[in-house]
Short mmCIF file of C-alpha atoms in Angstrom, two decimals:
data_model
loop_
_atom_site.label_atom_id
_atom_site.label_comp_id
_atom_site.label_asym_id
_atom_site.label_seq_id
_atom_site.Cartn_x
_atom_site.Cartn_y
_atom_site.Cartn_z
CA UNK A 98 -59.95 20.18 -73.00
CA UNK A 99 -57.04 20.17 -69.95
CA UNK A 100 -54.76 17.25 -69.96
CA UNK A 101 -52.83 16.71 -67.02
CA UNK A 102 -49.99 13.90 -66.36
CA UNK A 103 -48.91 12.54 -63.52
CA UNK A 104 -45.87 10.91 -62.40
CA UNK A 105 -44.34 9.86 -59.23
CA UNK A 106 -41.90 8.20 -56.92
CA UNK A 107 -38.64 8.78 -59.06
CA UNK A 108 -36.15 7.66 -55.96
CA UNK A 109 -33.19 9.48 -57.80
CA UNK A 110 -29.48 9.42 -56.34
CA UNK A 111 -26.83 11.85 -56.89
CA UNK A 112 -25.01 8.79 -59.01
CA UNK A 113 -26.54 9.43 -62.69
CA UNK A 114 -25.64 5.95 -62.70
CA UNK A 115 -27.25 4.58 -59.54
CA UNK A 116 -28.98 1.49 -59.47
CA UNK A 117 -32.51 0.60 -58.34
CA UNK A 118 -33.95 -2.84 -57.40
CA UNK A 119 -35.55 -3.43 -60.64
CA UNK A 120 -33.30 -0.52 -63.05
CA UNK A 121 -31.47 2.94 -63.25
CA UNK A 122 -34.09 5.47 -61.72
CA UNK A 123 -32.49 8.36 -63.69
CA UNK A 124 -32.28 6.28 -67.45
CA UNK A 125 -35.90 5.44 -66.24
CA UNK A 126 -37.53 8.76 -65.57
CA UNK A 127 -35.83 10.12 -68.71
CA UNK A 128 -37.62 7.43 -70.89
CA UNK A 129 -41.00 8.44 -68.94
CA UNK A 130 -40.21 12.21 -69.65
CA UNK A 131 -39.87 11.77 -73.06
CA UNK A 132 -42.71 9.35 -73.51
CA UNK A 133 -45.13 11.88 -71.63
CA UNK A 134 -43.73 14.82 -74.10
CA UNK A 135 -45.67 12.79 -76.96
CA UNK A 136 -48.82 12.99 -74.67
CA UNK A 137 -48.87 17.00 -74.98
CA UNK A 138 -49.84 18.10 -71.57
CA UNK A 139 -50.78 20.95 -70.39
CA UNK A 140 -49.93 20.58 -67.23
CA UNK A 141 -47.40 17.87 -65.35
CA UNK A 142 -47.46 16.83 -61.54
CA UNK A 143 -44.76 15.40 -59.80
CA UNK A 144 -46.42 13.87 -56.64
CA UNK A 145 -43.49 12.89 -53.93
CA UNK A 146 -40.35 11.26 -53.65
CA UNK A 147 -37.88 12.78 -56.05
CA UNK A 148 -35.02 11.51 -54.26
CA UNK A 149 -33.60 8.46 -52.78
CA UNK A 150 -30.94 9.63 -51.18
CA UNK A 151 -31.77 13.43 -50.04
CA UNK A 152 -29.20 15.14 -52.00
CA UNK A 153 -28.83 18.28 -53.79
CA UNK A 154 -27.85 16.28 -56.98
CA UNK A 155 -30.82 13.84 -56.84
CA UNK A 156 -33.09 16.92 -57.17
CA UNK A 157 -30.65 18.56 -59.64
CA UNK A 158 -30.55 15.63 -61.81
CA UNK A 159 -34.64 15.95 -61.72
CA UNK A 160 -35.24 19.30 -62.57
CA UNK A 161 -32.91 18.93 -65.50
CA UNK A 162 -35.22 15.98 -67.12
CA UNK A 163 -38.27 17.64 -66.08
CA UNK A 164 -37.48 21.02 -67.35
CA UNK A 165 -37.89 19.06 -71.09
CA UNK A 166 -40.77 19.63 -70.66
CA UNK A 167 -43.14 21.62 -72.94
CA UNK A 168 -45.55 22.69 -70.21
CA UNK A 169 -45.86 23.77 -66.89
CA UNK A 170 -44.55 21.80 -64.10
CA UNK A 171 -45.26 21.12 -60.51
CA UNK A 172 -43.81 18.92 -57.85
CA UNK A 173 -44.88 17.91 -54.31
CA UNK A 174 -42.86 16.07 -51.54
CA UNK A 175 -42.92 12.78 -50.20
CA UNK A 176 -41.17 11.14 -47.24
CA UNK A 177 -37.80 10.53 -48.89
CA UNK A 178 -37.56 14.22 -49.68
CA UNK A 179 -36.19 17.56 -47.94
CA UNK A 180 -38.37 20.35 -48.92
CA UNK A 181 -35.76 23.02 -48.60
CA UNK A 182 -33.73 21.23 -51.31
CA UNK A 183 -36.43 20.95 -53.89
CA UNK A 184 -37.39 24.96 -52.87
CA UNK A 185 -33.72 26.13 -53.86
CA UNK A 186 -34.07 24.70 -57.54
CA UNK A 187 -38.51 25.22 -58.01
CA UNK A 188 -41.57 26.40 -55.78
CA UNK A 189 -43.90 24.02 -54.53
CA UNK A 190 -47.31 25.27 -55.34
CA UNK A 191 -50.09 25.00 -53.17
CA UNK A 192 -52.99 25.39 -55.52
CA UNK A 193 -52.67 25.08 -59.66
CA UNK A 194 -54.93 26.18 -62.11
CA UNK A 195 -56.36 23.66 -64.29
CA UNK A 196 -58.94 25.53 -66.88
CA UNK A 197 -61.85 25.84 -64.94
CA UNK A 198 -60.75 23.60 -62.60
CA UNK A 199 -58.30 23.78 -59.43
CA UNK A 200 -55.80 21.48 -58.08
CA UNK A 201 -54.75 21.68 -54.72
CA UNK A 202 -51.59 20.12 -53.22
CA UNK A 203 -51.90 18.58 -49.34
CA UNK A 204 -48.87 18.09 -47.53
CA UNK A 205 -48.98 14.58 -45.58
CA UNK A 206 -45.37 13.70 -45.33
CA UNK A 207 -44.12 14.03 -41.81
CA UNK A 208 -40.33 14.17 -40.92
CA UNK A 209 -38.32 11.02 -40.33
CA UNK A 210 -41.16 8.72 -40.92
CA UNK A 211 -42.51 6.81 -44.13
CA UNK A 212 -46.34 7.17 -42.99
CA UNK A 213 -48.14 10.08 -43.69
CA UNK A 214 -50.33 12.52 -41.50
CA UNK A 215 -51.99 16.07 -41.94
CA UNK A 216 -52.47 16.60 -38.75
CA UNK A 217 -55.28 19.53 -37.46
CA UNK A 218 -53.21 22.55 -38.87
CA UNK A 219 -52.71 21.28 -42.32
CA UNK A 220 -56.41 20.03 -42.32
CA UNK A 221 -57.69 23.07 -41.05
CA UNK A 222 -55.41 24.99 -43.79
CA UNK A 223 -56.28 22.44 -46.73
CA UNK A 224 -60.10 23.65 -45.37
CA UNK A 225 -59.67 27.28 -45.37
CA UNK A 226 -58.22 26.99 -48.90
CA UNK A 227 -60.99 24.47 -50.60
CA UNK A 228 -63.65 27.36 -48.64
CA UNK A 229 -62.39 29.91 -51.46
CA UNK A 230 -63.39 28.72 -54.67
CA UNK A 231 -66.73 26.27 -55.54
CA UNK A 232 -64.64 25.42 -58.73
CA UNK A 233 -64.52 21.54 -59.46
CA UNK A 234 -60.94 20.23 -57.51
CA UNK A 235 -58.34 17.46 -57.57
CA UNK A 236 -56.53 16.83 -54.23
CA UNK A 237 -52.77 15.20 -54.72
CA UNK A 238 -50.89 14.31 -51.95
CA UNK A 239 -47.81 12.16 -51.90
CA UNK A 240 -49.54 9.29 -49.49
CA UNK A 241 -53.07 7.52 -50.52
CA UNK A 242 -56.22 8.25 -48.15
CA UNK A 243 -57.77 4.80 -48.74
CA UNK A 244 -55.92 1.08 -47.87
CA UNK A 245 -54.60 -0.25 -51.10
CA UNK A 246 -55.02 -3.65 -49.92
CA UNK A 247 -50.83 -4.38 -49.03
CA UNK A 248 -50.56 -4.96 -45.19
CA UNK A 249 -47.34 -2.85 -45.64
CA UNK A 250 -47.94 -0.29 -47.25
CA UNK A 251 -51.35 0.31 -45.48
CA UNK A 252 -49.15 0.11 -42.50
CA UNK A 253 -47.42 3.35 -44.17
CA UNK A 254 -50.35 5.27 -45.36
CA UNK A 255 -52.03 8.75 -44.32
CA UNK A 256 -52.59 7.94 -40.34
CA UNK A 257 -55.52 10.63 -40.35
CA UNK A 258 -57.22 9.79 -43.17
CA UNK A 259 -60.61 9.90 -41.22
CA UNK A 260 -60.20 12.98 -40.17
CA UNK A 261 -59.78 14.25 -43.90
CA UNK A 262 -62.40 12.57 -44.94
CA UNK A 263 -64.12 14.13 -42.33
CA UNK A 264 -62.96 17.34 -43.31
CA UNK A 265 -64.23 17.13 -47.10
CA UNK A 266 -67.74 16.34 -46.07
CA UNK A 267 -68.43 20.43 -46.82
CA UNK A 268 -67.28 20.08 -50.73
CA UNK A 269 -68.72 18.32 -52.98
CA UNK A 270 -66.28 20.03 -55.58
CA UNK A 271 -63.59 17.80 -54.26
CA UNK A 272 -64.16 15.02 -57.21
CA UNK A 273 -60.37 12.82 -56.98
CA UNK A 274 -57.11 12.50 -55.26
CA UNK A 275 -54.39 11.71 -56.76
CA UNK A 276 -51.80 10.26 -54.63
CA UNK A 277 -48.17 8.56 -55.10
CA UNK A 278 -46.45 6.55 -52.63
CA UNK A 279 -47.91 3.19 -53.68
CA UNK A 280 -45.52 2.37 -56.99
CA UNK A 281 -48.74 0.74 -58.52
CA UNK A 282 -51.75 1.48 -60.49
CA UNK A 283 -54.99 2.28 -57.91
CA UNK A 284 -58.29 3.15 -58.07
CA UNK A 285 -60.20 3.61 -55.01
CA UNK A 286 -63.41 5.10 -53.86
CA UNK A 287 -64.66 6.44 -51.01
CA UNK A 288 -68.44 7.59 -50.57
CA UNK A 289 -69.36 10.79 -48.85
CA UNK A 290 -73.05 12.56 -47.99
CA UNK A 291 -72.35 14.35 -51.40
CA UNK A 292 -70.92 11.67 -53.57
CA UNK A 293 -68.32 9.36 -54.02
CA UNK A 294 -64.58 10.53 -54.46
CA UNK A 295 -61.73 8.70 -56.06
CA UNK A 296 -58.63 7.60 -55.44
CA UNK A 297 -55.98 7.10 -58.23
CA UNK A 298 -52.52 6.02 -57.68
CA UNK A 299 -50.02 5.88 -60.03
CA UNK A 300 -46.80 3.72 -61.05
CA UNK A 301 -43.73 4.53 -60.31
CA UNK A 302 -40.99 5.99 -62.79
CA UNK A 303 -38.93 3.26 -61.56
CA UNK A 304 -39.54 -0.18 -59.23
CA UNK A 305 -43.33 -1.08 -58.99
CA UNK A 306 -44.47 -2.63 -55.85
CA UNK A 307 -46.38 -6.09 -56.02
CA UNK A 308 -49.98 -4.97 -55.41
CA UNK A 309 -51.79 -7.40 -52.93
CA UNK A 310 -48.74 -8.32 -51.35
CA UNK A 311 -48.78 -8.44 -47.28
CA UNK A 312 -45.01 -8.27 -47.24
CA UNK A 313 -42.63 -5.82 -49.30
CA UNK A 314 -42.22 -7.21 -53.25
CA UNK A 315 -41.08 -5.94 -56.62
CA UNK A 316 -43.25 -6.25 -59.37
CA UNK A 317 -40.49 -7.27 -61.74
CA UNK A 318 -43.12 -7.63 -64.53
CA UNK A 319 -44.48 -4.11 -64.31
CA UNK A 320 -42.62 -1.20 -66.41
CA UNK A 321 -42.46 2.68 -65.11
CA UNK A 322 -45.81 4.64 -66.09
CA UNK A 323 -47.75 7.53 -65.15
CA UNK A 324 -51.13 8.65 -65.58
CA UNK A 325 -52.95 10.75 -67.88
CA UNK A 326 -56.30 12.43 -66.90
CA UNK A 327 -58.32 14.62 -69.13
CA UNK A 328 -60.60 16.99 -67.72
CA UNK A 329 -63.55 18.03 -70.18
CA UNK A 330 -66.31 20.55 -68.89
CA UNK A 331 -67.76 18.35 -65.26
CA UNK A 332 -65.80 14.91 -66.51
CA UNK A 333 -62.62 13.38 -66.22
CA UNK A 334 -61.10 10.03 -67.99
CA UNK A 335 -58.06 9.00 -66.66
CA UNK A 336 -55.50 5.86 -67.63
CA UNK A 337 -52.02 4.74 -67.32
CA UNK A 338 -49.40 4.28 -69.56
CA UNK A 339 -46.48 2.38 -69.32
CA UNK A 340 -42.84 2.87 -70.81
CA UNK A 341 -40.59 0.29 -72.27
CA UNK A 342 -36.99 0.79 -70.78
#
């Protein structure tokens, strides 16, 4: 069995004592990572928006905390991130080994914008990478390729999701997509000719967004959390864990 843990949307500041709307992002990340250590994961993936203020110091905080994990960890950028600062500390990988599976990273970020978009060049590259192997595959990206039911969030989702789904049609090995950006637990399903691809959202390590809200709103009743993804053979089991801060 391979155990993958996803965490996302840390929104750290250079100031380690900075507040968010509902808490203290660095303190919350430290608590989430400590909880993840008890899960004994094989791999951890951080699916974007590591920083809030786009400073080198914010990434240094994240790198320090994540490096306490006793397993390999990987990160990708979100719409708040500066990839060059991330890469100064740790490589951003496009393909990650998951035993008999693959984890394939897709960059959905558009510089200077909150919404996501792959564009034809990145879609072509994704198709090329998927063509390299028929092994069962998870995709991970920051922006969700499905509507999540909140008008304001759906307006800044993945703009060319239809093009993505069309590109995935020849690849039945793509079983699920993990995404960040939505700051909440979410499960959606996209039927394709070869079967259904499940899309999983993940709680933030800091503030949670109120599900189903047409306008921006914080869910102050929900705690920070992470997603556990256990893979055994061709099957998987996934769930959300919440952390008391």
